[in-house]
Structure formats: C-alpha cells, structure tokens
Short mmCIF file of C-alpha atoms in Angstrom, two decimals:
data_model
loop_
_atom_site.label_atom_id
_atom_site.label_comp_id
_atom_site.label_asym_id
_atom_site.label_seq_id
_atom_site.Cartn_x
_atom_site.Cartn_y
_atom_site.Cartn_z
CA MET C 473 156.09 112.30 49.49
CA ASN C 474 159.65 113.25 48.50
CA PHE C 475 160.94 114.80 51.71
CA PHE C 476 162.53 112.89 54.59
CA PRO C 477 163.39 114.04 58.16
CA GLU C 478 166.88 115.52 58.27
CA LYS C 479 167.80 113.73 61.51
CA LEU C 480 166.97 110.35 59.98
CA ARG C 481 168.91 111.13 56.79
CA TYR C 482 171.93 112.03 58.91
CA LYS C 483 171.74 108.70 60.77
CA LEU C 484 171.59 106.77 57.49
CA ASP C 485 174.54 108.70 56.07
CA SER C 486 176.52 108.04 59.25
CA ARG C 487 175.95 104.33 58.91
CA LYS C 488 177.32 104.39 55.37
CA GLU C 489 180.40 106.37 56.44
CA GLN C 490 181.09 103.88 59.26
CA GLN C 491 180.84 100.89 56.89
CA ASN C 492 177.92 99.37 58.82
CA PHE C 493 174.96 100.20 56.58
CA ARG C 494 172.51 97.28 56.51
CA ILE C 495 170.68 96.05 53.41
CA LEU C 496 168.45 93.07 52.69
CA SER C 497 170.19 90.63 50.38
CA LYS C 498 169.08 87.39 48.78
CA THR C 499 170.94 84.20 49.60
CA ASP C 500 172.51 81.98 46.98
CA LYS C 501 171.40 78.52 48.11
CA ASP C 502 174.15 76.88 46.03
CA LEU C 503 176.88 78.22 48.33
CA PHE C 504 178.18 76.29 51.34
CA ASP C 505 176.23 77.33 54.43
CA PHE C 506 178.42 78.52 57.30
CA TYR C 507 176.16 81.36 58.38
CA SER C 508 172.60 80.17 59.14
CA ASN C 509 171.22 79.04 62.51
CA ASP C 510 169.86 75.84 60.92
CA TYR C 511 172.28 73.73 62.95
CA LEU C 512 170.54 70.37 62.38
CA ALA C 513 169.09 70.98 58.88
CA PHE C 514 165.56 70.79 60.28
CA SER C 515 164.38 73.76 58.20
CA ASN C 516 164.71 71.63 55.04
CA SER C 517 163.44 68.39 56.53
CA GLU C 518 160.82 66.85 54.26
CA SER C 519 159.73 64.42 56.99
CA ILE C 520 159.00 67.27 59.43
CA PHE C 521 157.00 69.11 56.75
CA ILE C 522 154.97 66.03 55.87
CA GLU C 523 154.29 65.17 59.51
CA ALA C 524 153.17 68.74 60.24
CA THR C 525 150.75 68.62 57.32
CA ARG C 526 149.41 65.23 58.47
CA LEU C 527 148.90 66.60 61.97
CA CYS C 528 146.84 69.54 60.68
CA GLU C 529 144.67 67.15 58.70
CA LYS C 530 144.22 64.90 61.73
CA PHE C 531 142.93 67.84 63.78
CA GLN C 532 140.92 69.16 60.81
CA LEU C 533 142.78 72.47 60.88
CA LYS C 534 143.14 73.55 57.28
CA GLN C 535 143.02 77.33 57.60
CA ASN C 536 146.03 79.45 56.64
CA GLY C 537 145.84 81.72 59.69
CA ALA C 538 144.85 81.59 63.35
CA THR C 539 142.06 84.20 62.71
CA GLY C 540 142.77 86.21 65.85
CA SER C 541 144.68 86.41 69.12
CA ARG C 542 144.71 83.30 71.29
CA LEU C 543 142.42 85.03 73.76
CA ILE C 544 139.79 85.54 71.06
CA SER C 545 139.68 83.02 68.20
CA GLY C 546 143.26 81.89 67.64
CA ASN C 547 143.68 79.22 70.33
CA HIS C 548 143.34 76.12 68.12
CA LYS C 549 143.71 72.51 69.34
CA LEU C 550 147.37 72.11 68.43
CA PHE C 551 148.45 74.67 71.02
CA ASP C 552 147.46 72.42 73.94
CA LEU C 553 149.12 69.39 72.37
CA THR C 554 152.34 71.28 71.69
CA GLU C 555 152.57 73.20 74.98
CA ASN C 556 151.90 70.07 77.04
CA PHE C 557 154.57 68.21 75.07
CA LEU C 558 157.12 71.04 75.43
CA ALA C 559 156.57 71.22 79.19
CA GLU C 560 157.13 67.47 79.52
CA PHE C 561 160.09 67.44 77.12
CA HIS C 562 161.91 70.20 79.03
CA GLN C 563 160.79 68.92 82.46
CA ALA C 564 158.86 72.08 83.32
CA GLU C 565 155.51 72.59 85.00
CA SER C 566 154.05 74.63 82.14
CA ALA C 567 154.80 76.07 78.71
CA LEU C 568 153.43 79.07 76.82
CA VAL C 569 154.16 79.51 73.11
CA PHE C 570 154.91 83.00 71.74
CA ASN C 571 155.10 84.11 68.12
CA SER C 572 158.89 84.60 68.26
CA GLY C 573 161.81 84.76 70.65
CA TYR C 574 161.67 88.53 70.39
CA ASP C 575 158.00 88.53 71.41
CA ALA C 576 158.70 86.15 74.28
CA ASN C 577 161.48 88.29 75.74
CA LEU C 578 159.56 91.50 75.17
CA GLY C 579 156.45 90.08 76.85
CA PHE C 580 158.28 88.58 79.80
CA PHE C 581 160.56 91.44 80.75
CA SER C 582 158.03 94.19 80.16
CA SER C 583 155.46 92.54 82.44
CA VAL C 584 157.10 90.36 85.10
CA PRO C 585 159.63 92.61 86.93
CA GLN C 586 157.68 95.30 88.77
CA LYS C 587 158.37 98.81 90.03
CA GLY C 588 160.75 98.53 92.96
CA ASP C 589 162.27 95.30 91.63
CA PHE C 590 165.80 94.94 90.23
CA ILE C 591 167.05 93.29 87.05
CA PHE C 592 170.72 92.31 86.69
CA TYR C 593 171.67 91.17 83.20
CA ASP C 594 174.85 89.97 81.53
CA GLU C 595 176.37 92.78 79.45
CA LEU C 596 176.31 90.59 76.31
CA ILE C 597 172.64 89.70 76.59
CA HIS C 598 170.55 89.64 73.40
CA ALA C 599 168.94 92.81 72.05
CA SER C 600 165.42 91.39 72.49
CA ILE C 601 166.00 91.07 76.24
CA ARG C 602 167.40 94.57 76.44
CA ASP C 603 164.34 95.90 74.62
CA GLY C 604 162.04 94.06 77.00
CA ILE C 605 163.93 95.41 80.01
CA SER C 606 163.65 98.95 78.61
CA LEU C 607 159.85 98.61 78.85
CA SER C 608 159.96 97.44 82.47
CA ASN C 609 159.36 99.64 85.51
CA ALA C 610 162.09 97.80 87.41
CA LYS C 611 165.61 99.21 87.81
CA ALA C 612 168.14 97.43 85.60
CA TYR C 613 171.90 97.05 85.84
CA LYS C 614 174.32 95.10 83.67
CA PHE C 615 177.16 93.00 85.06
CA LYS C 616 180.42 91.97 83.39
CA HIS C 617 180.14 89.05 81.03
CA ASN C 618 179.94 85.71 82.90
CA ASN C 619 181.38 87.40 86.00
CA ILE C 620 179.68 86.17 89.19
CA GLU C 621 181.83 88.40 91.42
CA ASP C 622 180.77 91.53 89.55
CA LEU C 623 177.13 90.43 89.72
CA GLN C 624 177.40 89.94 93.49
CA ALA C 625 179.07 93.33 93.89
CA LYS C 626 176.39 95.08 91.83
CA ILE C 627 173.60 93.48 93.85
CA SER C 628 175.27 94.28 97.19
CA ARG C 629 175.27 98.00 96.36
CA GLN C 630 171.49 98.11 96.14
CA LYS C 631 169.10 98.48 99.04
CA PRO C 632 165.91 96.73 97.92
CA SER C 633 162.71 97.09 99.91
CA GLU C 634 161.43 94.10 101.86
CA ASN C 635 159.07 92.91 99.11
CA ALA C 636 161.35 93.68 96.16
CA SER C 637 162.34 90.88 93.79
CA ILE C 638 165.74 90.50 92.14
CA TYR C 639 165.89 88.97 88.66
CA ILE C 640 169.16 87.67 87.17
CA VAL C 641 169.26 87.23 83.40
CA THR C 642 171.65 85.31 81.18
CA GLU C 643 171.81 83.32 77.97
CA ALA C 644 172.81 79.65 78.10
CA ILE C 645 174.92 80.06 74.94
CA PHE C 646 175.68 83.62 73.91
CA SER C 647 174.65 84.43 70.36
CA MET C 648 177.64 86.55 69.35
CA ASP C 649 180.49 84.79 71.18
CA GLY C 650 179.16 81.22 71.30
CA ASP C 651 180.44 80.78 74.85
CA GLN C 652 178.54 79.27 77.75
CA ALA C 653 177.14 80.94 80.87
CA PRO C 654 178.22 79.66 84.32
CA LEU C 655 174.74 78.26 84.94
CA LEU C 656 175.62 76.13 87.97
CA GLU C 657 177.11 79.08 89.82
CA LEU C 658 174.30 81.43 88.82
CA ALA C 659 171.62 78.92 89.83
CA ASN C 660 173.20 78.19 93.22
CA PHE C 661 173.71 81.89 93.92
CA SER C 662 170.12 82.68 92.96
CA GLU C 663 168.69 79.85 95.05
CA LYS C 664 170.77 80.76 98.11
CA ASN C 665 169.61 84.40 98.00
CA ASN C 666 166.01 83.85 96.82
CA HIS C 667 166.65 85.61 93.52
CA PHE C 668 164.88 84.71 90.28
CA LEU C 669 167.06 83.32 87.48
CA ILE C 670 165.96 83.63 83.83
CA VAL C 671 167.84 81.72 81.12
CA ASP C 672 167.48 82.29 77.38
CA GLU C 673 168.26 78.94 75.71
CA ALA C 674 167.92 80.10 72.09
CA HIS C 675 171.28 78.69 70.95
CA SER C 676 171.41 75.64 73.25
CA THR C 677 168.02 74.23 72.26
CA GLY C 678 168.41 71.11 70.12
CA ILE C 679 172.13 70.77 70.85
CA PHE C 680 172.83 70.38 74.57
CA GLY C 681 171.07 68.26 77.18
CA GLU C 682 169.19 64.99 76.74
CA ASN C 683 167.70 64.91 73.22
CA GLY C 684 168.67 68.59 72.83
CA SER C 685 166.47 69.77 75.72
CA GLY C 686 168.97 72.49 76.73
CA LEU C 687 171.70 73.29 79.21
CA VAL C 688 169.34 73.82 82.15
CA ASN C 689 168.22 70.22 81.73
CA GLN C 690 171.78 69.03 81.15
CA PHE C 691 172.82 70.40 84.55
CA GLN C 692 169.50 69.40 86.19
CA LEU C 693 168.72 72.96 87.21
CA GLN C 694 165.01 72.95 86.37
CA GLU C 695 163.95 73.58 89.98
CA LYS C 696 166.42 76.45 90.40
CA VAL C 697 165.47 78.46 87.30
CA PHE C 698 162.41 80.71 87.43
CA ALA C 699 161.91 80.93 83.66
CA ARG C 700 163.47 79.54 80.49
CA ILE C 701 163.00 80.90 76.97
CA HIS C 702 163.52 78.41 74.14
CA THR C 703 163.26 79.70 70.59
CA PHE C 704 162.54 77.58 67.53
CA GLY C 705 164.27 79.57 64.79
CA LYS C 706 167.71 78.08 65.37
CA ALA C 707 168.31 74.32 65.64
CA MET C 708 164.59 73.55 65.44
CA GLY C 709 164.42 75.06 61.96
CA CYS C 710 160.97 76.62 62.36
CA HIS C 711 159.37 79.66 64.00
CA GLY C 712 158.17 80.77 67.43
CA ALA C 713 159.32 80.41 71.02
CA VAL C 714 158.20 79.07 74.38
CA ILE C 715 158.50 80.33 77.94
CA LEU C 716 158.83 77.51 80.49
CA GLY C 717 158.06 77.92 84.17
CA SER C 718 155.39 77.37 86.77
CA GLN C 719 151.67 77.26 86.06
CA LYS C 720 151.34 80.55 87.95
CA LEU C 721 153.90 82.16 85.64
CA LYS C 722 151.97 80.95 82.59
CA SER C 723 148.72 82.36 83.97
CA TYR C 724 150.43 85.66 84.72
CA LEU C 725 151.85 85.96 81.19
CA VAL C 726 148.46 85.15 79.63
CA ASN C 727 147.00 88.04 81.65
CA PHE C 728 149.77 90.63 81.46
CA ALA C 729 152.28 89.96 78.63
CA ARG C 730 151.18 92.44 75.99
CA SER C 731 153.19 90.81 73.17
CA PHE C 732 151.13 87.66 73.81
CA ILE C 733 147.74 89.28 74.40
CA TYR C 734 147.64 91.76 71.54
CA THR C 735 148.85 89.72 68.58
CA THR C 736 147.33 87.17 66.23
CA GLY C 737 148.19 83.61 67.22
CA LEU C 738 150.49 81.42 65.15
CA PRO C 739 148.70 79.51 62.37
CA PRO C 740 148.03 75.76 62.76
CA HIS C 741 150.74 74.57 60.37
CA THR C 742 153.39 76.55 62.29
CA ILE C 743 152.40 74.94 65.58
CA ALA C 744 152.26 71.53 63.91
CA THR C 745 155.78 72.15 62.57
CA ILE C 746 157.06 72.96 66.06
CA TYR C 747 155.53 69.77 67.44
CA SER C 748 156.87 67.67 64.54
CA ALA C 749 160.36 69.18 64.83
CA PHE C 750 160.56 68.25 68.51
CA GLN C 751 159.35 64.74 67.71
CA GLN C 752 162.24 64.53 65.24
CA LEU C 753 164.61 65.84 67.90
CA LYS C 754 163.69 62.92 70.17
CA ILE C 755 165.11 60.53 67.58
CA GLY C 756 167.70 62.90 66.13
CA GLU C 757 170.79 61.65 67.97
CA ALA C 758 172.64 61.16 64.68
CA GLU C 759 172.20 64.81 63.65
CA ILE C 760 173.28 66.10 67.06
CA GLY C 761 176.25 63.73 67.10
CA LYS C 762 177.38 64.81 63.64
CA LEU C 763 177.09 68.48 64.61
CA LYS C 764 179.21 67.99 67.73
CA ALA C 765 181.79 66.04 65.73
CA ASN C 766 181.98 68.89 63.21
CA ILE C 767 182.52 71.40 66.01
CA GLN C 768 185.45 69.42 67.37
CA TYR C 769 186.89 68.87 63.89
CA PHE C 770 186.66 72.59 63.13
CA LYS C 771 188.49 73.48 66.36
CA LYS C 772 191.16 70.86 65.68
CA GLN C 773 191.80 72.20 62.18
CA LEU C 774 192.08 75.76 63.51
CA LYS C 775 194.95 74.65 65.75
CA ILE C 776 196.64 72.81 62.91
CA ALA C 777 196.39 75.98 60.79
CA LYS C 778 197.70 78.01 63.77
CA ILE C 779 194.85 80.54 63.62
CA ASP C 780 192.94 79.42 66.72
CA SER C 781 194.21 82.51 68.58
CA TYR C 782 191.75 84.64 66.56
CA PHE C 783 188.80 82.67 67.95
CA ILE C 784 186.69 82.98 71.08
CA GLU C 785 186.61 79.71 73.02
CA SER C 786 183.33 77.94 72.28
CA GLU C 787 181.94 74.40 72.33
CA SER C 788 178.81 75.50 70.47
CA PRO C 789 178.11 75.70 66.72
CA ILE C 790 178.93 79.43 66.93
CA GLN C 791 182.64 79.97 66.26
CA CYS C 792 183.84 83.58 66.01
CA ALA C 793 187.10 85.00 64.67
CA ILE C 794 187.78 88.54 65.90
CA VAL C 795 188.92 90.76 63.03
CA SER C 796 188.91 94.37 64.18
CA GLY C 797 187.29 96.95 61.91
CA ASN C 798 184.12 96.87 59.82
CA GLU C 799 186.00 97.33 56.55
CA SER C 800 188.43 94.46 57.22
CA VAL C 801 185.79 91.98 58.30
CA LYS C 802 183.53 92.83 55.36
CA LYS C 803 186.45 92.38 52.95
CA ILE C 804 187.17 88.86 54.22
CA ALA C 805 183.50 87.89 54.22
CA THR C 806 183.20 89.03 50.61
CA SER C 807 186.16 86.87 49.62
CA PHE C 808 184.46 83.89 51.27
CA GLN C 809 181.26 84.47 49.33
CA GLN C 810 183.18 84.83 46.08
CA SER C 811 184.78 81.46 46.80
CA GLY C 812 181.44 79.74 47.40
CA PHE C 813 181.10 80.00 51.20
CA LEU C 814 178.25 81.78 52.96
CA VAL C 815 179.90 83.57 55.89
CA LYS C 816 178.52 86.80 57.32
CA PRO C 817 180.51 89.59 58.98
CA ILE C 818 179.26 90.88 62.33
CA LEU C 819 179.85 94.62 62.43
CA SER C 820 179.77 97.32 65.07
CA PRO C 821 177.42 98.52 66.49
CA THR C 822 175.92 94.99 66.63
CA VAL C 823 179.10 94.15 68.56
CA SER C 824 181.32 96.68 70.29
CA LYS C 825 183.83 98.62 68.20
CA GLY C 826 187.08 96.69 67.95
CA SER C 827 185.41 93.28 68.35
CA GLU C 828 184.04 93.01 64.82
CA ARG C 829 184.13 89.42 63.71
CA LEU C 830 183.51 86.64 61.25
CA ARG C 831 180.79 84.43 62.71
CA PHE C 832 180.98 80.82 61.51
CA CYS C 833 177.91 78.70 62.19
CA LEU C 834 178.56 74.97 61.95
CA HIS C 835 175.94 72.39 61.00
CA SER C 836 175.38 68.66 60.98
CA PHE C 837 175.48 68.73 57.17
CA ASN C 838 178.85 70.46 56.72
CA SER C 839 181.47 68.02 55.41
CA GLU C 840 185.07 67.78 56.56
CA GLU C 841 186.13 68.78 53.04
CA GLU C 842 184.07 71.97 53.28
CA ILE C 843 185.52 72.76 56.69
CA ASN C 844 189.08 72.21 55.43
CA SER C 845 188.54 74.51 52.45
CA LEU C 846 186.96 77.15 54.70
CA ILE C 847 189.88 77.15 57.13
CA ASN C 848 192.48 77.26 54.35
CA LEU C 849 190.75 80.29 52.87
CA LEU C 850 190.50 81.96 56.26
CA SER C 851 194.18 81.36 56.94
CA GLU C 852 195.14 83.05 53.67
CA SER C 853 192.72 85.94 54.26
CA LEU C 854 194.07 86.68 57.72
CA LYS C 855 197.56 87.11 56.29
CA SER C 856 196.33 90.04 54.17
CA ILE C 857 195.03 92.21 57.01
#
C-alpha cells in the first residue's frame, strides 16, 4: 500500500517544519547519563535482578508471560505478595498494580469520576491524566499551576448537584518543571470541603518520604488523599504502577477500570522485580542520600557559573533550563551529545511554545566531575544563543 492519507501527511510535514519531528533513536550507553529517569541506578542493579529471579523460582513461576488478564488466568501468586507489601510500605489500606503509569491514570480517570461530577486539574498535569480525563463523563476544568486561589475560584463558579463529587488532581513532583505541588494546602482544602484529592507520585517515588515512600507520606497526608498513583519506571528502575487507596476503591477499579480489566497481566518476573526493587529501597539510604547531595551540588555550581537564572526552581532530580525555541534547544542538546553527555531537549508542543528547555535528570551515580563538566559546557553554549 503506497498511498497515505493527505491530512496525516500534512501533519507530519508540519512537525518537520516546526523543528519538533520525533524519531526513535538508539542510546549510546558510553555517554554520561543526564537524561534518564533511572535516578537511583536500580534499572542496572544486579542484586535486584538476581533477587527477582530467586523469587520466581521460590514461587515456582517460570513462565515468560501472565497468560491472560488478571481476571482470567494472569493473577499469579506474586501479585498478592507485592500489592500487600506496597500498601504497607506506603501506609495505604490497599494497592492495585497496573501495567504502566499510563494505564493506571487512564483506568482511574475514565472510570471513577461520574457524569455530573467535576474534575479540577493542574494545568501542567501529565498527558496520561489528561487522556484519562478525556474519557470521563465528568466535567473537567484546569487551574493555574500550583495556584490554590485559582482552584478555589474555579470551583466556586460551579453549581454541583447535591450528590456530585469534586476531584482535585495534581502531581507531587511535576515531570517537566521538577517543582513540587502545595500538597499540604491542597489536602487541607480538599478535606475541609469534602473534595477528593488525587496525587500522581511518579517522580517523587523512591526519592522523598521515609525510605522513598513519597511526598504524601513525608507530609503524613495519607488519610487526606483519596488516591495515589506511584509508577515504577522512574527511580524504581522497572515497569508498572500502583494505585493506592481504600479497599472499596480497589474493588471498584477491579470492576470498572477498563485498562485493568481488558489487558494481559504483567509477567511474574516483572512483579518480582517490583517487589525486589522496593526491598532494595528499604535499605537504599546511601543511594537516596547521594542523589540528594548531587542535586544540591548541581544547584550550587549553577550559581557559581551565574546561569541559575535560566533554571526553574526545583529540589528534585529534574532540573530544567528554559531555552526558548525548538531550534536553539536542539542545537545545544546536540553539542552536549557530541561532547559525551546524554541530555535531551524538550520541545513544543510537549511544553508550551516559548518554554522549550533542556531537561537535566540527576542520578545517584553522577560524579561531581561530570556535573562540573556539564555545567561548564552549558555555560559556554548559552553564550552562543
């Protein structure tokens, strides 16, 4: 078949003209990693891999796949072990594992808010949440980023029916800016007004809170948050996600979340890897401590180099320098890669036009020498734009 729809061809050509055409590229593992979400180096942990394999053997689960959805044949023994552990670790009543963070957000937001309900979400919320909301029958409104006053104003304009529910949605750490949500204020506001707060902890898992249990745990807000989504593809170095909440919420999702019901379950070794990674996290204070030290060192060196004004304020591993324009940000990223540093540009429309950026992801394994070289190169590159 040699023909292609004209409308689709036009959209591809437009992407190329706007310098934001995406391609799949292979990664040179010999370069210095300042771009991956593997904050604690768990994805390459031999001990986690060995322990996961041992766990599968212990439970006599040697198949490569789950063989079906969890409601049919895919609910193997490791799910109960892992979900019970995750609920205890995060101080939640129950836990339900999904195949990915995307699946978790799609399943939750497409099924939980009902017709007549309202969803209010931070304007910088992740695309997976937006896609889930788009499948919901509830009315949805965005509020200004981390702005409680705007949220209150948006809610006050609505006239919900007596039995309507209001859901407020935020990320703990925002994936593109690396900044932190005002969780205390959001939780207190939600509790006072009987609203339901949902927090996506994708980029706080493994970093903040006791043993990396997240920001909700750090601020002791477990009883004030209706649902938490923790994903495993960032600091945990593996795959999948979990939704934490009440036992009733878990039962509801098992019955109504289509992205859970109609998909093959995760294979045993994946679940064993999740369990083993969290066991490592319990004793991984050194990795977390080194990561946090690197974050502070990076920020200190930015000030010394007098380029900190380009950066969004962040205490997370995500550090972003705003460099307006797709062409400019791609040019600098290319120079980094040519000098041995893996740094990816974030282009519009992934972020709004004019806020294109270089997104630096810091890790426990980055050395001070690597950070110094990175910042020196960045300082020189910024002079050329």
